[in-house]
Short mmCIF file of C-alpha atoms in Angstrom, two decimals:
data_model
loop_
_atom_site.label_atom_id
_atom_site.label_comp_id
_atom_site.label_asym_id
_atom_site.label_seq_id
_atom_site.Cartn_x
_atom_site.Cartn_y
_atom_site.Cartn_z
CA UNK A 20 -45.98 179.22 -73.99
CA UNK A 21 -42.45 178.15 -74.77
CA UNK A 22 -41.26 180.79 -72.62
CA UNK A 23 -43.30 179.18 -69.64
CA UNK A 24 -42.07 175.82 -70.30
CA UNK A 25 -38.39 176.36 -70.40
CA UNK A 26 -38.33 177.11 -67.01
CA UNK A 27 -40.37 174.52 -65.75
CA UNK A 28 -38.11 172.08 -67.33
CA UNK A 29 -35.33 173.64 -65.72
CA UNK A 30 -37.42 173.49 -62.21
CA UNK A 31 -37.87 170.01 -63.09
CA UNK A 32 -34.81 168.95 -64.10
CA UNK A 33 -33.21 170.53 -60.60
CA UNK A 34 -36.11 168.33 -58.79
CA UNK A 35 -34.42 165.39 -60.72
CA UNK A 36 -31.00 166.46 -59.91
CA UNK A 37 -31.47 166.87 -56.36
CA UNK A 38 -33.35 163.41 -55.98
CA UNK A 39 -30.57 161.91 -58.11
CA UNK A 40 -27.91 163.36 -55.89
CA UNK A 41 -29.44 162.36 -51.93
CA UNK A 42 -29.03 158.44 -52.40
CA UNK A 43 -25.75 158.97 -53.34
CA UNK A 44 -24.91 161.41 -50.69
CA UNK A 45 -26.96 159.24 -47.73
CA UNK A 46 -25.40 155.74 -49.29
CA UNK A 47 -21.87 158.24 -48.71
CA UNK A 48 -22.93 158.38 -45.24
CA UNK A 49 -23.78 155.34 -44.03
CA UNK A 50 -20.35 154.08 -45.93
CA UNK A 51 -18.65 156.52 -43.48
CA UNK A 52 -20.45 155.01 -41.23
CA UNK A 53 -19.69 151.18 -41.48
CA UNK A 54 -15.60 152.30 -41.46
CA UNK A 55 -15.97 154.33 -38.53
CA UNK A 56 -18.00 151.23 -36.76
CA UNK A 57 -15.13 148.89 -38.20
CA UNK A 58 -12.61 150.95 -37.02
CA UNK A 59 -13.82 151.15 -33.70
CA UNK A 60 -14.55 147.53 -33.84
CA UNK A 61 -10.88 146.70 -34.93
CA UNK A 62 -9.55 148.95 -32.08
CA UNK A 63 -11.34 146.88 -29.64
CA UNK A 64 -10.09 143.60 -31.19
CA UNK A 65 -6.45 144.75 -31.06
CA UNK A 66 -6.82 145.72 -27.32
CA UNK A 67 -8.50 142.93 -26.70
CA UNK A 68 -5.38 140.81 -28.15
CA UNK A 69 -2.54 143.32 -26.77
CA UNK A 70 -4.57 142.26 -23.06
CA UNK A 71 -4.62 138.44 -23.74
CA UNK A 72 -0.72 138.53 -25.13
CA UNK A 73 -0.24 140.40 -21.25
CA UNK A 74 -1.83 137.40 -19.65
CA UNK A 75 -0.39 135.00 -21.31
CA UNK A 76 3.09 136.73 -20.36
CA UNK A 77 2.26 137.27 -17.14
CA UNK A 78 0.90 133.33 -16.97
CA UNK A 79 4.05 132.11 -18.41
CA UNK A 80 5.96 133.87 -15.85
CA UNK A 81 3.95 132.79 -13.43
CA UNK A 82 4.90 128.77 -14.57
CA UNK A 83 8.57 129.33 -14.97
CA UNK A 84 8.82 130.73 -11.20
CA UNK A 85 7.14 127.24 -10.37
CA UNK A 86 8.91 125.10 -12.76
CA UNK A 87 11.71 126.85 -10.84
CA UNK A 88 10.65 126.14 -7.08
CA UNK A 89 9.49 122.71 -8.23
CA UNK A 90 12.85 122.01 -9.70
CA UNK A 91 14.46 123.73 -6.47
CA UNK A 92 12.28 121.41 -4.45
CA UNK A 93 13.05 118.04 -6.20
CA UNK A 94 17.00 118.73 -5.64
CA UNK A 95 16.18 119.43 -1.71
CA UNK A 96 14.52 116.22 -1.88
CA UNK A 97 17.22 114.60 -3.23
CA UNK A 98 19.93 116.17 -1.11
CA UNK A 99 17.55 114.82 1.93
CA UNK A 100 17.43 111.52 0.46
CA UNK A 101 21.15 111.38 0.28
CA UNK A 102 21.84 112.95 3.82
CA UNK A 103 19.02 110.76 5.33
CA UNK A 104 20.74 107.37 3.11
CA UNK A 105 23.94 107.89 4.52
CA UNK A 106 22.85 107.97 7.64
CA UNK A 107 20.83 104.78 7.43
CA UNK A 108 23.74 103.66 6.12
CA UNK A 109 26.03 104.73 8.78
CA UNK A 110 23.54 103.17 11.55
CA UNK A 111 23.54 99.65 9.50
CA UNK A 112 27.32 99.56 10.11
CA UNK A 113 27.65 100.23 13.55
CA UNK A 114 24.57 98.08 14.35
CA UNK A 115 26.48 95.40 12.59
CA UNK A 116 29.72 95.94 14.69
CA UNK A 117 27.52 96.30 17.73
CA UNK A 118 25.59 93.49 17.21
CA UNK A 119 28.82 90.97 16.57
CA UNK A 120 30.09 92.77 20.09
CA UNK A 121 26.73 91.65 21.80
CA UNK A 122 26.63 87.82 20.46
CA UNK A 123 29.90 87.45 21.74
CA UNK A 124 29.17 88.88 24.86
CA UNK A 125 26.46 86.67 24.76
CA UNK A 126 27.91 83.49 23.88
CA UNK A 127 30.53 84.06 26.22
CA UNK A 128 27.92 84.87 29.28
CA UNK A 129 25.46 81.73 27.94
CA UNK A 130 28.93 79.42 28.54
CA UNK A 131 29.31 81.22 32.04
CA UNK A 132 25.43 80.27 32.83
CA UNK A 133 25.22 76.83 31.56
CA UNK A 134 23.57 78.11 28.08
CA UNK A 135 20.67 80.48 29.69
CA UNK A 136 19.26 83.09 27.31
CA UNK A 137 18.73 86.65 28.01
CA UNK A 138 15.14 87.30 27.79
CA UNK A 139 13.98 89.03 25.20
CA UNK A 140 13.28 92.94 25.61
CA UNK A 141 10.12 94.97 26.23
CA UNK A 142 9.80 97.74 23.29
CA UNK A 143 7.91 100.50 24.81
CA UNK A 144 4.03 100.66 23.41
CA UNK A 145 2.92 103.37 21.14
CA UNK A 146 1.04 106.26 21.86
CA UNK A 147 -2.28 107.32 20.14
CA UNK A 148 -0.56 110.23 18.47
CA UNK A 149 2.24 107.47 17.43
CA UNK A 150 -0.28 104.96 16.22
CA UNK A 151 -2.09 107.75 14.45
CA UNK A 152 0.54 108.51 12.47
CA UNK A 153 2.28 105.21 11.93
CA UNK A 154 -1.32 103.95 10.55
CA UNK A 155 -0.96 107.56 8.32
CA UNK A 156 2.20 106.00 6.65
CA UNK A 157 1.09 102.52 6.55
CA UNK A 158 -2.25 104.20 4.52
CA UNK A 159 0.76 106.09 1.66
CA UNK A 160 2.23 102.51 0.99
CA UNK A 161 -0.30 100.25 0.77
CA UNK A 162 -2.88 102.03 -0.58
CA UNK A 163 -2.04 105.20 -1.81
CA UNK A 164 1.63 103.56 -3.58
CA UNK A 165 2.97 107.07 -2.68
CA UNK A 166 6.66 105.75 -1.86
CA UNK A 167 8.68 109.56 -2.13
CA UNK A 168 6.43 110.90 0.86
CA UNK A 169 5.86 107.42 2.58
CA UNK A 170 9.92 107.36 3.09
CA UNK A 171 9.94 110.88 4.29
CA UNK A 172 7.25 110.30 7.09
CA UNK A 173 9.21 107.05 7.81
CA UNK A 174 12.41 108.85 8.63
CA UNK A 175 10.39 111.31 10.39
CA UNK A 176 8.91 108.85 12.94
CA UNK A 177 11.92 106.84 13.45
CA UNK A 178 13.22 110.81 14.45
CA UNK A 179 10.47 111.77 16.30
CA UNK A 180 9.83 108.02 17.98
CA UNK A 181 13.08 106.08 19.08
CA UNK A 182 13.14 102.98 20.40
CA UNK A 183 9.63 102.03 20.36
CA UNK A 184 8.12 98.51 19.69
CA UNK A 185 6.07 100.70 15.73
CA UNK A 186 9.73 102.16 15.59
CA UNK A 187 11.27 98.95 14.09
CA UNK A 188 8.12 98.73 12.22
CA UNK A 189 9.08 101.72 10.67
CA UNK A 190 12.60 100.46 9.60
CA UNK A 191 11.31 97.61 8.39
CA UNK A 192 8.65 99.55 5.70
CA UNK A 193 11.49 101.58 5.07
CA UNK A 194 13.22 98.08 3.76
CA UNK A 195 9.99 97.18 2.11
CA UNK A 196 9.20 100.67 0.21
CA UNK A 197 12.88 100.61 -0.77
CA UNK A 198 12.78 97.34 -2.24
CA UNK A 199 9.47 98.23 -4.09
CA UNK A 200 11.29 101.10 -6.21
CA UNK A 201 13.50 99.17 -6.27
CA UNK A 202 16.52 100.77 -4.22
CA UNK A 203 18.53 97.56 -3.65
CA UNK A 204 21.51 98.83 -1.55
CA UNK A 205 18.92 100.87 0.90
CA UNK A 206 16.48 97.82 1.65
CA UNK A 207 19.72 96.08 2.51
CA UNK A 208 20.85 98.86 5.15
CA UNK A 209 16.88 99.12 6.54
CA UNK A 210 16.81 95.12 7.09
CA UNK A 211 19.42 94.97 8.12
CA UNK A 212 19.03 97.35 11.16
CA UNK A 213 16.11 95.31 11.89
CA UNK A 214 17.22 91.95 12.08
CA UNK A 215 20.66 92.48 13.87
CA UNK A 216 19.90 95.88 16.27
CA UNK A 217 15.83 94.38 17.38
CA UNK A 218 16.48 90.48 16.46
CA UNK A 219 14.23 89.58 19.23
CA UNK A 220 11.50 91.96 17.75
CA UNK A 221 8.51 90.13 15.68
CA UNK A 222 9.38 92.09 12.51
CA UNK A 223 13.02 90.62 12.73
CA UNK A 224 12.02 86.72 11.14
CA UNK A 225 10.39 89.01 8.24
CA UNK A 226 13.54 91.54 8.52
CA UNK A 227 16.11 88.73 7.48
CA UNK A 228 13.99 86.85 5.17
CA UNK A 229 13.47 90.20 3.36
CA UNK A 230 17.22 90.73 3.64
CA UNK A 231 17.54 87.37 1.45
CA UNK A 232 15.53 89.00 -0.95
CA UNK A 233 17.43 91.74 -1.62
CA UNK A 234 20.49 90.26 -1.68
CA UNK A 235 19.55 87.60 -4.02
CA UNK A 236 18.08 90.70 -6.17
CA UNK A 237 21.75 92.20 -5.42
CA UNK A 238 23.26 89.19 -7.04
CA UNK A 239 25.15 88.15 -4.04
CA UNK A 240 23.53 84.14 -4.12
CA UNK A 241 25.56 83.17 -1.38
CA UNK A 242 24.80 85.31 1.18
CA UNK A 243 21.28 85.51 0.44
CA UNK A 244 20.97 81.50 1.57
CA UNK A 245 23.21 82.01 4.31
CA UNK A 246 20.67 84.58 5.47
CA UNK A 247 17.66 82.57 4.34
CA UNK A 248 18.79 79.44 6.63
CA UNK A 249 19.32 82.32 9.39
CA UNK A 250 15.58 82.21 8.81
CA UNK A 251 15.13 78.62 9.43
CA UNK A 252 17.33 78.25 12.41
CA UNK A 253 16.70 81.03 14.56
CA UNK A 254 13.12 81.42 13.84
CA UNK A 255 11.86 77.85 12.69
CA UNK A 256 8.08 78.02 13.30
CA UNK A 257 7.16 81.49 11.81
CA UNK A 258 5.77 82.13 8.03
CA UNK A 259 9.45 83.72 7.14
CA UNK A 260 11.07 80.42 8.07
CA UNK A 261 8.10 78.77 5.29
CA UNK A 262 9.17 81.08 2.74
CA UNK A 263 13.08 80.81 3.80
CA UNK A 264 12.24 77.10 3.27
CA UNK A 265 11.08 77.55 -0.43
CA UNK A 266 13.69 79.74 -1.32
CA UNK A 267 16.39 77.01 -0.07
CA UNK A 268 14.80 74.42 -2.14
CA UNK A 269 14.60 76.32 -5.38
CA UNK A 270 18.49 77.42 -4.78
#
């Protein structure tokens, strides 16, 4: 009998070992598993983050090259603003010198005609496409306070549109959108091409009251009430001669 049992224990005791042994081996597995599923999954990740660390190279790049033609833009702008100043500037003067020719001229033909005036001129009216685009820049100042690009289009029309009756409108906002920034010395200049080269013009009581402005602004006191009685005497019933007036009485 004992001979029987011995290896039945045996048998049973391999069953045992075996059973023992396939947890192990399957929990092996699945372990093998997980790291071969977390290695995968980590491989992913890091070409997931080597891809964004591209794009945010390649992004980065991409705002440098703008920050560049921005910047290259702004100094164009600048260098316009300068050319385009200067030559405001060089206008003002020889509209001044002009202008001092032509009252003489004047004052000496008024003595030759028993003090007749010369009548005032005829500007020449705008155009719809003129208009359109005067009423374009009026829009950037007044309402849209976009002064950079409102000066540009100014200098643009006064280019483009010479002479005309909106074309000393247009010198005249460039006076006022200087003034606004402020830009002292360049209001002066634009006023002052108003309200000697188109004195006759409607914008020209406005012009030289404006002109007070900025001189008194400038510091130069003085001048600023000669110019503000300018107002009163040459254009006496207009709304620039009842601001000239306040101005004299608080000086």
């Amino acid at each position: 009998m004992a001979t029987v049992l011995l290896p039945l224990g045996l048998g049973l005791a391999g069953v045992s070992l075996a059973q023992s042994s396939a947890p192990a081996f399957q929990n092996n597995a699945s372990e093998a598993q997980r790291k071969s599923g977390n290695n995968q999954a980590t491989a992913e990740l890091f070409y997931m983050i080597q891809q964004l660390q591209s794009d945010v190279r390649r992004l980065q790049g991409q705002v440098e090259e703008q920050k560049h033609q921005i910047s290259r833009l702004q100094q164009q702008s600048r260098d316009r603003y300068v050319d385009l100043d200067q030559r405001i500037l060089d206008l003002s003067k020889a509209v001044e010198r002009k202008a001092e020719n032509t009252r003489e001229s004047s004052r000496a033909a008024e003595s030759g005609q028993g003090g007749q005036l010369t009548p005032a001129r005829v500007y020449r009216s705008p155009g719809a496409d003129e208009q359109k685009t005067y009423n374009e820049i009026i829009d950037l100042i007044r309402n849209k306070k976009d002064f950079d690009t409102a000066i540009s289009r100014l200098y643009e029309f006064i280019d483009e549109y010479p002479e005309g009756d909106l074309t000393v409108n247009a010198y005249y906002w460039l006076g006022e959108v200087y003034l606004a920034e402020p830009r002292l010395e360049q209001a002066k200049q634009a006023f002052t091409i108003v309200s000697t080269r188109f004195s006759d013009h409607r914008k020209a009581p406005d012009a030289v009251y404006k002109l007070g402005v900025t001189l008194d602004r400038m510091g130069e006191k003085d001048e600023a009430k000669r110019r503000m009685q300018s107002v009163v005497d040459n254009y006496p019933n207009t709304g620039a001669a009842d601001l000239a007036r306040k101005y004299l009485e608080k000086a």
